[in-house]
PDB file of C-alpha atoms in Angstrom:
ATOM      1  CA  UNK A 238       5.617 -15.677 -37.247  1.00 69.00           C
ATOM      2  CA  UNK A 239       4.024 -13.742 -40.053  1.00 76.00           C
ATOM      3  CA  UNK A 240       5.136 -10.632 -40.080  1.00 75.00           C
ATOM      4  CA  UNK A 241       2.805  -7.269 -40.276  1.00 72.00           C
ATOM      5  CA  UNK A 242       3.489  -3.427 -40.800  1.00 73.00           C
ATOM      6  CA  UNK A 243       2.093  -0.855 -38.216  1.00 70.00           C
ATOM      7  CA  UNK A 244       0.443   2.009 -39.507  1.00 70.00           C
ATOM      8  CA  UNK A 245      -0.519   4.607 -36.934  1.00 66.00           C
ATOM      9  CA  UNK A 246      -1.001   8.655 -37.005  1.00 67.00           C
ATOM     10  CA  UNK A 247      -2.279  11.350 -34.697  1.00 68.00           C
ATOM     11  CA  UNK A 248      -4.699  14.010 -35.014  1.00 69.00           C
ATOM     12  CA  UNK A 249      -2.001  16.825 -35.817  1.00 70.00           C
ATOM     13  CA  UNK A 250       0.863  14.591 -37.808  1.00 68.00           C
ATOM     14  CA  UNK A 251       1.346  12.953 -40.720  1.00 69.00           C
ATOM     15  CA  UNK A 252       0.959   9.231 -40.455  1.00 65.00           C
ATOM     16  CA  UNK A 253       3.944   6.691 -39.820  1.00 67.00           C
ATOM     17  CA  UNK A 254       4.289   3.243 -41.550  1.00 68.00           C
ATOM     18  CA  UNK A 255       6.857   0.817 -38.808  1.00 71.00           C
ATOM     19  CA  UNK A 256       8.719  -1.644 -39.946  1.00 75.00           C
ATOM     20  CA  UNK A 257       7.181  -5.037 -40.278  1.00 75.00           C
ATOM     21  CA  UNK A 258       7.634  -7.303 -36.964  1.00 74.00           C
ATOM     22  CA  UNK A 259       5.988 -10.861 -36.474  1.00 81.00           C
ATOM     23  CA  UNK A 260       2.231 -10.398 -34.857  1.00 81.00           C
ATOM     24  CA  UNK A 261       3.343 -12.701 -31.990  1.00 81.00           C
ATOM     25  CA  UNK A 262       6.259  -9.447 -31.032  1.00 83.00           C
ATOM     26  CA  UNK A 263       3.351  -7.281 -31.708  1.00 80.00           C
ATOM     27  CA  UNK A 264       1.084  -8.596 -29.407  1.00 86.00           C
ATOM     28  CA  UNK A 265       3.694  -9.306 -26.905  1.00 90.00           C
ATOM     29  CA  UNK A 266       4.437  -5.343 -27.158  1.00 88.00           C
ATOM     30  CA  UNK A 267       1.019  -4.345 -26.492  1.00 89.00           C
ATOM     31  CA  UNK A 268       0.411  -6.513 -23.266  1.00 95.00           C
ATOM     32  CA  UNK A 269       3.226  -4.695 -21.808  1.00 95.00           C
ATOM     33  CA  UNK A 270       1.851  -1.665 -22.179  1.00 95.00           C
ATOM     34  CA  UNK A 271      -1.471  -2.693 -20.933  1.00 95.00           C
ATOM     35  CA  UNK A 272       0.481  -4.266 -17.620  1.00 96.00           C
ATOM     36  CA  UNK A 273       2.653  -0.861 -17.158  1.00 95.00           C
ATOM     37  CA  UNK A 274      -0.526   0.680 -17.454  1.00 93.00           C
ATOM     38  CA  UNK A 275      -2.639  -1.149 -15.024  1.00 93.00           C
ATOM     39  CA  UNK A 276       0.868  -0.938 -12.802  1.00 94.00           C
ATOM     40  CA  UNK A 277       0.531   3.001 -12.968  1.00 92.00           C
ATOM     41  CA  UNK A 278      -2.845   2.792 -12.480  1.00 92.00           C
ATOM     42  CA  UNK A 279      -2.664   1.193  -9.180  1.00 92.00           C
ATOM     43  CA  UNK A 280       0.303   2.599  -7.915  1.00 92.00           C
ATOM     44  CA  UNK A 281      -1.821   5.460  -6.176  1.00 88.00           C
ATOM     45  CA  UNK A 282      -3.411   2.895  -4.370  1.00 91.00           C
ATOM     46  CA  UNK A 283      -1.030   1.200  -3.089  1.00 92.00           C
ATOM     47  CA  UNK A 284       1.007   4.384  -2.261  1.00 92.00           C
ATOM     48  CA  UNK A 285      -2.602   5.203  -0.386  1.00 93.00           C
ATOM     49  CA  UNK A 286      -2.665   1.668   1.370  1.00 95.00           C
ATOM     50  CA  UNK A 287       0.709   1.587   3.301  1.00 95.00           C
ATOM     51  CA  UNK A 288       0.097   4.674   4.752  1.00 96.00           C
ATOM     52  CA  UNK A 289      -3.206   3.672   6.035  1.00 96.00           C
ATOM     53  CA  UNK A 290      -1.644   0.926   7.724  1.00 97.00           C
ATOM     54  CA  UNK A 291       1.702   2.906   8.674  1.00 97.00           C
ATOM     55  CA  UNK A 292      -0.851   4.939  10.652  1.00 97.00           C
ATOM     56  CA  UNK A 293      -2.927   1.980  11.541  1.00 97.00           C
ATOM     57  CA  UNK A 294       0.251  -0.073  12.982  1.00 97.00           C
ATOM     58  CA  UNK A 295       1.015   3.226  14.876  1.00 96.00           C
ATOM     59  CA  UNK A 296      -2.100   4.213  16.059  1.00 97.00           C
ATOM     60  CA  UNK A 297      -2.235   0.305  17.387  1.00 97.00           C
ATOM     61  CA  UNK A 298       0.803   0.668  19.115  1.00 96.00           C
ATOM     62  CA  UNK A 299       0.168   3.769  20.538  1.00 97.00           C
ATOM     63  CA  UNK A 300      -3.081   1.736  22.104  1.00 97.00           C
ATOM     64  CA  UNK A 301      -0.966  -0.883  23.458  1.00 97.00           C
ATOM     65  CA  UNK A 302       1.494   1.221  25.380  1.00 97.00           C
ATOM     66  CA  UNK A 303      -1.247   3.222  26.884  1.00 97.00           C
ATOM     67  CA  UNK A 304      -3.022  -0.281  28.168  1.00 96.00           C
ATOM     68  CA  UNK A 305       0.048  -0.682  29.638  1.00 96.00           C
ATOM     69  CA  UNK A 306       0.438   1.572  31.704  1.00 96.00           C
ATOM     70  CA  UNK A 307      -3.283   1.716  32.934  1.00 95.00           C
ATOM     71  CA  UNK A 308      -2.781  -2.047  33.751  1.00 95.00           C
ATOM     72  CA  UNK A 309       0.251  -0.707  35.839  1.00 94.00           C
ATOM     73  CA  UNK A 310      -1.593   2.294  37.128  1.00 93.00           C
ATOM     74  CA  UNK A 311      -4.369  -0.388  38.185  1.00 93.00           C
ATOM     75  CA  UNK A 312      -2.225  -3.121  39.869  1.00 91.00           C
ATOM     76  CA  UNK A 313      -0.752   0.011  41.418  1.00 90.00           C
ATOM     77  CA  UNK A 314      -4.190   0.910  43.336  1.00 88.00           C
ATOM     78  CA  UNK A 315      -4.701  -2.412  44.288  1.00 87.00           C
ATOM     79  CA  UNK A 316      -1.487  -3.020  45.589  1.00 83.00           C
ATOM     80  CA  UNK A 317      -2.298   0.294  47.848  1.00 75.00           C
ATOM     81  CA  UNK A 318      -5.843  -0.885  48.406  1.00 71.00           C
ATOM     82  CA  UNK A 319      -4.573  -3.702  49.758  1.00 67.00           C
ATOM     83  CA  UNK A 320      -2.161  -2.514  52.106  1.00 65.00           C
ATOM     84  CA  UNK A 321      -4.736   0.319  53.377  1.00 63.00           C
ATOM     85  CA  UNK A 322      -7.023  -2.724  54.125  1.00 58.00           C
ATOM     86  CA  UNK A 323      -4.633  -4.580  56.361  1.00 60.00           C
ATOM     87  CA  UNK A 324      -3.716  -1.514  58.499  1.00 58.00           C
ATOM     88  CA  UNK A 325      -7.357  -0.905  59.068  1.00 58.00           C
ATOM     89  CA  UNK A 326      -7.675  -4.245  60.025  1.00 56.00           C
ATOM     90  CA  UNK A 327      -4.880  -4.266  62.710  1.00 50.00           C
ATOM     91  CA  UNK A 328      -5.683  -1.800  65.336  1.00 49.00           C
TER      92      UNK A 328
END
């Protein structure tokens, strides 16, 4: 718990002297910058990924609803197929 001043300064200002915190706060400040940044960093992504698989899911279900009705359209035919083939077969 030793505590330790910050010095830090930009390019264009004067530099600033913080007060002194323990090294174990310091440290514990800069990994939360470093996991807000990686956070922002892959928020694009993620933003990127659900709609990929909002389209995916829809494009999917789209798919299914169209293999239903050929399977209908289908087991329509054969239904008429097959009654076509027993009044051919009667006469």
């Amino acid at each position: 718990m030793i505590k330790q001043s910050l010095n830090y300064g930009l390019p264009f200002f004067k530099v600033h002297h913080a007060t002194a915190l323990p090294i174990a706060l310091l440290f514990l400040f800069a990994f939360l910058i470093g996991l807000l940044g990686a956070y922002f960093y892959g928020l694009a992504d993620r933003f990127k990924s659900k709609k990929t698989i909002k389209n995916l899911n829809a494009a999917a279900t789209s798919q299914l609803e169209e293999i239903s009705e050929l399977r209908k359209e289908v087991e329509s035919l054969r239904g008429n197929s097959s009654i076509k083939a027993n009044h051919t077969t009667s006469p």
